[in-house]
Tab-separated table of C-alpha atoms in Angstrom:
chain	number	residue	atom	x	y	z
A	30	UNK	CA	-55.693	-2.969	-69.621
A	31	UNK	CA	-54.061	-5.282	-71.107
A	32	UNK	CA	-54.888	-8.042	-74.059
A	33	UNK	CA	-54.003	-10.986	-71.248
A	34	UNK	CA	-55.915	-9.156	-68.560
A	35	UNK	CA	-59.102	-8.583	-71.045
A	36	UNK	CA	-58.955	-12.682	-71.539
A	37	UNK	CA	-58.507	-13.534	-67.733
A	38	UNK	CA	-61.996	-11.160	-67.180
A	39	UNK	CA	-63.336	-12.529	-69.718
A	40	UNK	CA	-62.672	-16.476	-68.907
A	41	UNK	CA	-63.678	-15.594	-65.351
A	42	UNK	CA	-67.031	-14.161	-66.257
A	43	UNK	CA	-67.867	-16.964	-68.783
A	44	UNK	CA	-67.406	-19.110	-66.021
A	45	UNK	CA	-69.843	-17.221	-63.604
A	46	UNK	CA	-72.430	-16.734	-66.116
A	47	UNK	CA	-72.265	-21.043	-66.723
A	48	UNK	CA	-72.632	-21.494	-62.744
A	49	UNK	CA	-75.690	-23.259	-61.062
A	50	UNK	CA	-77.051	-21.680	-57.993
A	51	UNK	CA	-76.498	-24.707	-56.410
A	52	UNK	CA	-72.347	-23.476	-57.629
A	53	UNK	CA	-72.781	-20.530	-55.668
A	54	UNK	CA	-73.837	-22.575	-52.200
A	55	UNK	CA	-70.693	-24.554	-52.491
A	56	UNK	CA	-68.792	-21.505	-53.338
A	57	UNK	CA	-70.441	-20.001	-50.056
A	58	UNK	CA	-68.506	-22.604	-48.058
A	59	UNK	CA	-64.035	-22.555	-47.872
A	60	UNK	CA	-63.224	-26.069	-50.193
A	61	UNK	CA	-61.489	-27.124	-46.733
A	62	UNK	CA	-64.938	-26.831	-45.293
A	63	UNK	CA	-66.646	-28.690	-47.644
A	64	UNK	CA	-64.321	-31.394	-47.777
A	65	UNK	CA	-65.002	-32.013	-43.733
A	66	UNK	CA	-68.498	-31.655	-44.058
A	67	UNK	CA	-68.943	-34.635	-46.292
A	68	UNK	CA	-66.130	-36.362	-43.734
A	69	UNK	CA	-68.602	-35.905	-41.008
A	70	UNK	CA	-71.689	-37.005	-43.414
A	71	UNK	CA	-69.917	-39.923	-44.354
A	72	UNK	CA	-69.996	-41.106	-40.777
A	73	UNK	CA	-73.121	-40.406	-40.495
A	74	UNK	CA	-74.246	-42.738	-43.140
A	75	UNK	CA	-72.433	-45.686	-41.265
A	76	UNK	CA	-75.364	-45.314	-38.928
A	77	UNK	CA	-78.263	-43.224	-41.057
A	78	UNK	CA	-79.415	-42.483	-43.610
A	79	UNK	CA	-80.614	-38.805	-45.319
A	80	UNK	CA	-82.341	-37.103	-45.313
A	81	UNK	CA	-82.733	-37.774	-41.429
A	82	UNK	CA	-85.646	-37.587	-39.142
A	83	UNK	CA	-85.287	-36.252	-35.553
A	84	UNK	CA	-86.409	-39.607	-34.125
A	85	UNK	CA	-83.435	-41.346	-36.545
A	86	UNK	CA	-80.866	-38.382	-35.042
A	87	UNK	CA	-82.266	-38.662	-31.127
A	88	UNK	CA	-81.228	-42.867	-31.780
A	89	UNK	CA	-78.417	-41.546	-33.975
A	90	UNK	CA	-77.252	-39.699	-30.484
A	91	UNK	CA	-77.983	-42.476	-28.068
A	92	UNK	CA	-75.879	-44.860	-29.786
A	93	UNK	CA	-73.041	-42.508	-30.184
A	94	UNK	CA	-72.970	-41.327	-26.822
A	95	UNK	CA	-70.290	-43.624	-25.135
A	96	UNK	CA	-68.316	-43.746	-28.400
A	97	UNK	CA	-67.426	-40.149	-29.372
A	98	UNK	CA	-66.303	-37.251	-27.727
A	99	UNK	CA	-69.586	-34.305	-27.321
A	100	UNK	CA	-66.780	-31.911	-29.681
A	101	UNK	CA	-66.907	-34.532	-32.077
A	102	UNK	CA	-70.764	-35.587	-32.465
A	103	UNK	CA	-71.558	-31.556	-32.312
A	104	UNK	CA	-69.232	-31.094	-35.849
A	105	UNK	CA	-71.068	-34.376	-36.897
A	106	UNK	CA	-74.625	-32.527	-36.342
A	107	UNK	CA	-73.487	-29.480	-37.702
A	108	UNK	CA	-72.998	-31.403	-41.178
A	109	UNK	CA	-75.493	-32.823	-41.243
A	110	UNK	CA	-77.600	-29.823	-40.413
A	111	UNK	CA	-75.868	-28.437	-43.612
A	112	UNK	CA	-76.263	-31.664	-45.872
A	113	UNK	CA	-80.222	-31.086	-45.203
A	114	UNK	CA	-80.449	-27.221	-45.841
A	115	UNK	CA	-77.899	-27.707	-48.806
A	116	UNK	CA	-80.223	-29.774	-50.253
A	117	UNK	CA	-83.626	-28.259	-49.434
A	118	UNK	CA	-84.864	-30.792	-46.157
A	119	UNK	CA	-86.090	-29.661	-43.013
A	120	UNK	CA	-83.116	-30.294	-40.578
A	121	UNK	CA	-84.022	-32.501	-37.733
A	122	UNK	CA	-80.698	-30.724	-36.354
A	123	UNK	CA	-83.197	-27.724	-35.176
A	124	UNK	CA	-85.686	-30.632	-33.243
A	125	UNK	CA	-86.205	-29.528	-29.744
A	126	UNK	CA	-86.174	-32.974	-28.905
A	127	UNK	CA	-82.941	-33.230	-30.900
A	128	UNK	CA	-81.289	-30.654	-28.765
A	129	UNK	CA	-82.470	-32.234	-25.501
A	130	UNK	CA	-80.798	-35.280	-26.245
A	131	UNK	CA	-77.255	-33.331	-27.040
A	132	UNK	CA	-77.630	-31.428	-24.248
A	133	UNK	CA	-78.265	-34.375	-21.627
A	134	UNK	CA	-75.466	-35.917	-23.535
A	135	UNK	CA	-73.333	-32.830	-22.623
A	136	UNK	CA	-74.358	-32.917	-19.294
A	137	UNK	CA	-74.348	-36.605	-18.261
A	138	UNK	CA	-70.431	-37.064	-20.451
A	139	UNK	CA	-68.935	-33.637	-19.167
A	140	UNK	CA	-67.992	-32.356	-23.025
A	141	UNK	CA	-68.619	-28.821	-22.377
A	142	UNK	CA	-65.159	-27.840	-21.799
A	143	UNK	CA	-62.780	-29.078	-24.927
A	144	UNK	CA	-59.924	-29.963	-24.099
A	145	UNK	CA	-57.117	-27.084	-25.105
A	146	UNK	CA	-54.415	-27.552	-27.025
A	147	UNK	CA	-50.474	-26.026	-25.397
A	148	UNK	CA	-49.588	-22.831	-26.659
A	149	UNK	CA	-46.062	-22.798	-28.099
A	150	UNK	CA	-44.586	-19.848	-25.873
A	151	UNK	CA	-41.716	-17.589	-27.352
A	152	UNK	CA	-39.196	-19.463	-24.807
A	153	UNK	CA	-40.282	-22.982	-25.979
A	154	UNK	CA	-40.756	-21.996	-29.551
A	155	UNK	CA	-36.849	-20.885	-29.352
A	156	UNK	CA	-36.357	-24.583	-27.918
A	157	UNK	CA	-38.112	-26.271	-30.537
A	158	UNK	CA	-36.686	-24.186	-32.794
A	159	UNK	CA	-33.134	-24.855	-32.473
A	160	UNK	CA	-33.973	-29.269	-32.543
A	161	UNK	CA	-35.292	-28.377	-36.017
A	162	UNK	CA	-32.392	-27.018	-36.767
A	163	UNK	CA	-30.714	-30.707	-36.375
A	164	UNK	CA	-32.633	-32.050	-39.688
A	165	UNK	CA	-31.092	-32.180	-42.823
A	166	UNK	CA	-31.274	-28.979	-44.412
A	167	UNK	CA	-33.987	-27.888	-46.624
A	168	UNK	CA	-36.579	-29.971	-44.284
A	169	UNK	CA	-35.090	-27.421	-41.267
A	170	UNK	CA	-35.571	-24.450	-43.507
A	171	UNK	CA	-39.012	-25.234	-44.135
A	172	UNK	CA	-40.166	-26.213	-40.716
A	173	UNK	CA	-38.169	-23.220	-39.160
A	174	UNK	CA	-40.241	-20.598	-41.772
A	175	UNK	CA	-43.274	-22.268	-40.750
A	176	UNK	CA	-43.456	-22.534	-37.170
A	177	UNK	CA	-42.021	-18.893	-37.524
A	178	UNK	CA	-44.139	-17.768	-39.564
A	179	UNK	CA	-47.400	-19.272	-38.084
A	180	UNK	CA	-46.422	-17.798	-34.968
A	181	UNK	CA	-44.992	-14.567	-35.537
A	182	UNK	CA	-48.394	-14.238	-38.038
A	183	UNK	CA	-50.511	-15.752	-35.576
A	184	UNK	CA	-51.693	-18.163	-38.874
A	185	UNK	CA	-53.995	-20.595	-39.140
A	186	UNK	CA	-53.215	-23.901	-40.480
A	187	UNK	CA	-55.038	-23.686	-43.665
A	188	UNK	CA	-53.778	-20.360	-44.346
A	189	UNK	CA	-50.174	-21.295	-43.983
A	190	UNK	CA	-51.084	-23.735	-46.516
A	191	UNK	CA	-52.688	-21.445	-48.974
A	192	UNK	CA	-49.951	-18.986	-48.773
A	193	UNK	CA	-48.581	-18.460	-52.001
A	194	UNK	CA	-45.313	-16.510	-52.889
A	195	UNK	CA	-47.204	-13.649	-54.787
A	196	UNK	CA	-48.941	-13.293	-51.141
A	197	UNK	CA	-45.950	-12.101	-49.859
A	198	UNK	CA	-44.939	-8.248	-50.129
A	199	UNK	CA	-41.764	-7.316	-48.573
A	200	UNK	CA	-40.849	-3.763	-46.883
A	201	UNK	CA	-38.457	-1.663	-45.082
A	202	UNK	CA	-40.046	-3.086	-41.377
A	203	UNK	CA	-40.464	-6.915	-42.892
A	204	UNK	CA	-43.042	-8.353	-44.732
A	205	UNK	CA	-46.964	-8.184	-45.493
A	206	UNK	CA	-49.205	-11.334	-45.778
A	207	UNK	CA	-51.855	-11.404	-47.699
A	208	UNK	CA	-54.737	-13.444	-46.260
A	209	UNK	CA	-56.828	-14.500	-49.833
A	210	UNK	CA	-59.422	-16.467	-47.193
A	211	UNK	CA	-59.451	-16.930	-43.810
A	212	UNK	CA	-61.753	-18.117	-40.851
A	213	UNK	CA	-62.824	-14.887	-40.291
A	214	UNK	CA	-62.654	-14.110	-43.981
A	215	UNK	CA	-65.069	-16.588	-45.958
A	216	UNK	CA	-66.363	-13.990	-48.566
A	217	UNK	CA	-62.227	-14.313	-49.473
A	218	UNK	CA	-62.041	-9.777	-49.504
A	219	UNK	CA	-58.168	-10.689	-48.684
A	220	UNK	CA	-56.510	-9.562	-44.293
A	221	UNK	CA	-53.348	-8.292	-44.639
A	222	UNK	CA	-51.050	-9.332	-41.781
A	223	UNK	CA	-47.951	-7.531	-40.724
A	224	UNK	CA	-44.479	-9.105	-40.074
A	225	UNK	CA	-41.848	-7.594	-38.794
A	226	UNK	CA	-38.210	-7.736	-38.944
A	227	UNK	CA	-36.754	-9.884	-35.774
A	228	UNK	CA	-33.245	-9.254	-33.781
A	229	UNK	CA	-31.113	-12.370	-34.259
A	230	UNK	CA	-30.836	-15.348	-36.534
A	231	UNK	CA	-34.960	-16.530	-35.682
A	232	UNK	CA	-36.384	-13.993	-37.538
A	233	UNK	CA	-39.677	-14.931	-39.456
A	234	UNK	CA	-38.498	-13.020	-42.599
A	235	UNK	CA	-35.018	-14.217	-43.136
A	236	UNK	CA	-36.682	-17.647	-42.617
A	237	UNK	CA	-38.869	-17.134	-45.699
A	238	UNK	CA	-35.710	-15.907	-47.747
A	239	UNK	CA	-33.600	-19.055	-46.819
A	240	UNK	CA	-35.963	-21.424	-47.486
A	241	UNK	CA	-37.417	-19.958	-50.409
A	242	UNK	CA	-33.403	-19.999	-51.786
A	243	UNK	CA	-32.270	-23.351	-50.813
A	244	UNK	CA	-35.726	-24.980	-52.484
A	245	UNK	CA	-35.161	-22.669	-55.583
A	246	UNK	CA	-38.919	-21.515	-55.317
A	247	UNK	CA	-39.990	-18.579	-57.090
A	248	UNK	CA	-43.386	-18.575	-57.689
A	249	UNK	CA	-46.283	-20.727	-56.422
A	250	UNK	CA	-47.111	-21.972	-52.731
A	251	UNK	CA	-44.595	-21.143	-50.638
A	252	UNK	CA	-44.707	-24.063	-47.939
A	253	UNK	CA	-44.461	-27.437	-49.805
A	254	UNK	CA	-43.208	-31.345	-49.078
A	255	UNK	CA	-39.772	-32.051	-48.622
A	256	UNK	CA	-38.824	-35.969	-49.225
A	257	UNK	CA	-36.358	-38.412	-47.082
A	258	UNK	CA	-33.966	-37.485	-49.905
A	259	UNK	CA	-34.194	-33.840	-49.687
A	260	UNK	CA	-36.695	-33.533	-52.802
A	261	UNK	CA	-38.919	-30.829	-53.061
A	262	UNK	CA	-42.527	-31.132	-53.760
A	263	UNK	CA	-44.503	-29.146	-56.411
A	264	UNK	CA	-47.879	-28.671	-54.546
A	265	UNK	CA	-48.655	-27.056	-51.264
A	266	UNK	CA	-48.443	-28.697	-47.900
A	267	UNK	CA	-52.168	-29.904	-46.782
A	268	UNK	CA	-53.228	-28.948	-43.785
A	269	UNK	CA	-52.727	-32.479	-42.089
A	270	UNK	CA	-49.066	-32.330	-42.932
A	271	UNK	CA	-48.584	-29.163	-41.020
A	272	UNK	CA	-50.410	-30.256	-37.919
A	273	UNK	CA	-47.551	-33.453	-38.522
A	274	UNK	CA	-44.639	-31.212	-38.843
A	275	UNK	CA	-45.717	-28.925	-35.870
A	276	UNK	CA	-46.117	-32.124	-33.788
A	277	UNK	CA	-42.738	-33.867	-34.974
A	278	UNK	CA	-40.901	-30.913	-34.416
A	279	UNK	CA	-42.423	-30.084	-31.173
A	280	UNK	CA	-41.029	-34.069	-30.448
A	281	UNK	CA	-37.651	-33.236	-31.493
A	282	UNK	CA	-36.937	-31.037	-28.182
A	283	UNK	CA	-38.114	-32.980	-26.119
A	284	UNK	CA	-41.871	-32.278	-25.245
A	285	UNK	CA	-44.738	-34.390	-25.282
A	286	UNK	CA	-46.141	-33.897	-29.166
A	287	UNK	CA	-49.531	-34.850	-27.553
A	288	UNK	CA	-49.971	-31.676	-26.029
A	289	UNK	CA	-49.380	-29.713	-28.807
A	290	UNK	CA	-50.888	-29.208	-32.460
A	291	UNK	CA	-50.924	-26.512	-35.041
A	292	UNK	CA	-52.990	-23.834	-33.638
A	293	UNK	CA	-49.929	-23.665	-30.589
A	294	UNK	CA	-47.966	-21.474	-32.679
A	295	UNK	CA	-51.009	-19.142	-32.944
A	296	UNK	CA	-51.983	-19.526	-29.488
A	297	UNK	CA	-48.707	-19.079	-28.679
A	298	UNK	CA	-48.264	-15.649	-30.015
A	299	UNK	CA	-51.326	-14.891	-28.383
A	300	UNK	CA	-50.263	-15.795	-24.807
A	301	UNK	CA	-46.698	-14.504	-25.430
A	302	UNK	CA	-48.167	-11.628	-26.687
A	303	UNK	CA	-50.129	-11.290	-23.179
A	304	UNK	CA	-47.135	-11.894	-21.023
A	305	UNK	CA	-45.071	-9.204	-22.624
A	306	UNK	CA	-48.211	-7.054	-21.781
A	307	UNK	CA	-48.863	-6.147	-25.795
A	308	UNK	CA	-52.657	-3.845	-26.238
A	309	UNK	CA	-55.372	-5.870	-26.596
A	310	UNK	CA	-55.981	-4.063	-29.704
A	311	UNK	CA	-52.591	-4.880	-30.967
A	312	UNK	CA	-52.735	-8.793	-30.283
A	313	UNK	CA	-56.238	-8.285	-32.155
A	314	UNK	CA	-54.987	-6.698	-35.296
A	315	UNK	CA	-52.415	-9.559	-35.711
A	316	UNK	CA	-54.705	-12.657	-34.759
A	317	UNK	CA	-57.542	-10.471	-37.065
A	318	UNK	CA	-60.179	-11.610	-34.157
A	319	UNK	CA	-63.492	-9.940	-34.785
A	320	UNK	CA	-63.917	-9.038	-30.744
A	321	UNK	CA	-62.092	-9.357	-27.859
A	322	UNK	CA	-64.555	-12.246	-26.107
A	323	UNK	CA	-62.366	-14.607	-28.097
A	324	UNK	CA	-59.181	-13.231	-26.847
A	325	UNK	CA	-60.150	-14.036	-23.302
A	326	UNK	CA	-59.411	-17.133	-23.076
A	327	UNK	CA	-55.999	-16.495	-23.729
A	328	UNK	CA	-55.631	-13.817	-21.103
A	329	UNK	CA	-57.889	-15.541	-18.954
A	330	UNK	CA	-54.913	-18.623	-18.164
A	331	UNK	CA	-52.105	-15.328	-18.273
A	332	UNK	CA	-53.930	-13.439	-15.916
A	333	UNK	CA	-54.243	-16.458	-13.451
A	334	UNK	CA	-50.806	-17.069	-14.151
A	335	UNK	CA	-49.631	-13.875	-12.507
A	336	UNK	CA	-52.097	-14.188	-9.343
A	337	UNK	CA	-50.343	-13.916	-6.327
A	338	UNK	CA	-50.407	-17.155	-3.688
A	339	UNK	CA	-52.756	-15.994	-1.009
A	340	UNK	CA	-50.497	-18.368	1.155
């Protein structure tokens, strides 16, 4: 091993010996996690304050009601059921009269069914593709690696951001990703996905290549900000930006941006995927979904797709 290895081991335990266990519960969370949790606290606090009684959340929930959406007072709770364990409370999350209230508020607002986004289908990924192309060049090599790349990889926002250059291995078929964290990945043991070569100029890999050579990057995060005068940017893209770019470039063809946000190009795969009649257990090892109940409602809109009119 060598000396520079020895002193990266060494730094690395030094710093776990000097953590807190209250270190380790942050570190048990993704930092993008984290950083929405104490979003959703934050509101809270407008109308609470913590730690939080069930009678304060039941109120909390009444006044709420006609303002937010079910989807978005749910992630709300779900902080703040995590501020209170986090710091050693009783949640009033886990309340039975809590949950009543949530689920009459469920009931009597119709938010059971969120509303889903469009998946970006091969044909209209092609379409979008090609108005991207109309931008001044390195912002239409970046955006055409991305949504390429987030489709043909099935990616999630956040890890299209965190994808670094040193992720990226590259073989005779096309090229490996490696996952550090993901969704389904929190513990951060690294997914590899697959990429393959594609026919024509819209291939995911060449993408990468002519992006990486017309912003000179080398090392570092691959998928960074481009300025009005063609500039570069130093740091990754947040994952904010690429829900922007997805939506701006999904405007460019022609389609209503509203529809769409940065999990189409991953649903997209998904239902492309379907149509072109892929295994199950082949869409699966690309989308890395732990079971196939997750899948289904994917396939679900496919397969009513193809019914026949009984008319």
């Amino acid at each position: 091993m060598s000396k520079t290895s020895t002193t990266r081991l060494d730094d690395s335990s030094a710093n776990i010996a000097s953590m807190t266990a209250d270190d380790f519960a942050k570190a048990s969370l993704a930092a993008s996690t984290r950083r929405e949790y104490a979003k959703d606290v934050a509101y809270f606090q407008q109308d609470c304050s913590l730690p939080a009684t069930p009678t304060m959340v039941a109120d909390w929930l009444a006044k709420v009601a006609s303002k937010l959406a079910p989807a978005t007072i749910q992630r709300r709770m779900i902080a703040v059921h995590a501020w209170h364990k986090q710091n050693g409370h009783a949640s009033p999350i886990l309340d039975g009269r809590v949950k009543q209230v949530f689920s009459g508020i469920t009931r009597t607002v119709g938010g059971g069914v969120q509303r889903a986004v469009k998946p970006l289908m091969r044909d209209d990924l092609l379409a979008v593709l090609a108005a991207v192309e109309r931008q001044r060049p390195l912002r239409a090599a970046r955006d055409a690696a991305l949504l390429l790349v987030m489709f043909s990889g099935a990616l999630r926002r956040q890890s299209a951001a965190d994808l670094r250059v040193d992720d990226i291995t590259s073989h005779e078929h096309g090229i490996d990703i490696l996952l550090r964290k993901s969704k389904t990945d929190q513990s951060g043991k690294g997914l590899v996905v697959s990429i393959p070569f594609a026919f024509g100029d819209k291939c995911p890999v060449k993408a990468i290549a002519k992006w990486r050579e017309l912003a000179g990057i080398e090392s570092g995060y691959l998928f960074r900000s481009v300025s009005h005068s063609e500039v570069v940017g130093t740091t990754r893209l947040d994952v904010g930006s690429i829900c922007r770019i997805i939506k701006h470039a999904v405007a460019l063809s022609g389609r209503d941006a509203s529809q769409y946000s940065s999990h189409s190009a991953r649903a997209g795969f998904v239902s492309s995927a379907a149509v072109a009649q892929m295994p199950l257990a082949e869409i699966a090892q690309v989308t890395k979904h732990r079971g196939i109940q997750s899948l289904q409602k994917y396939l679900r809109v496919v397969d009513q797709r193809r019914t026949k009119s009984l008319l």
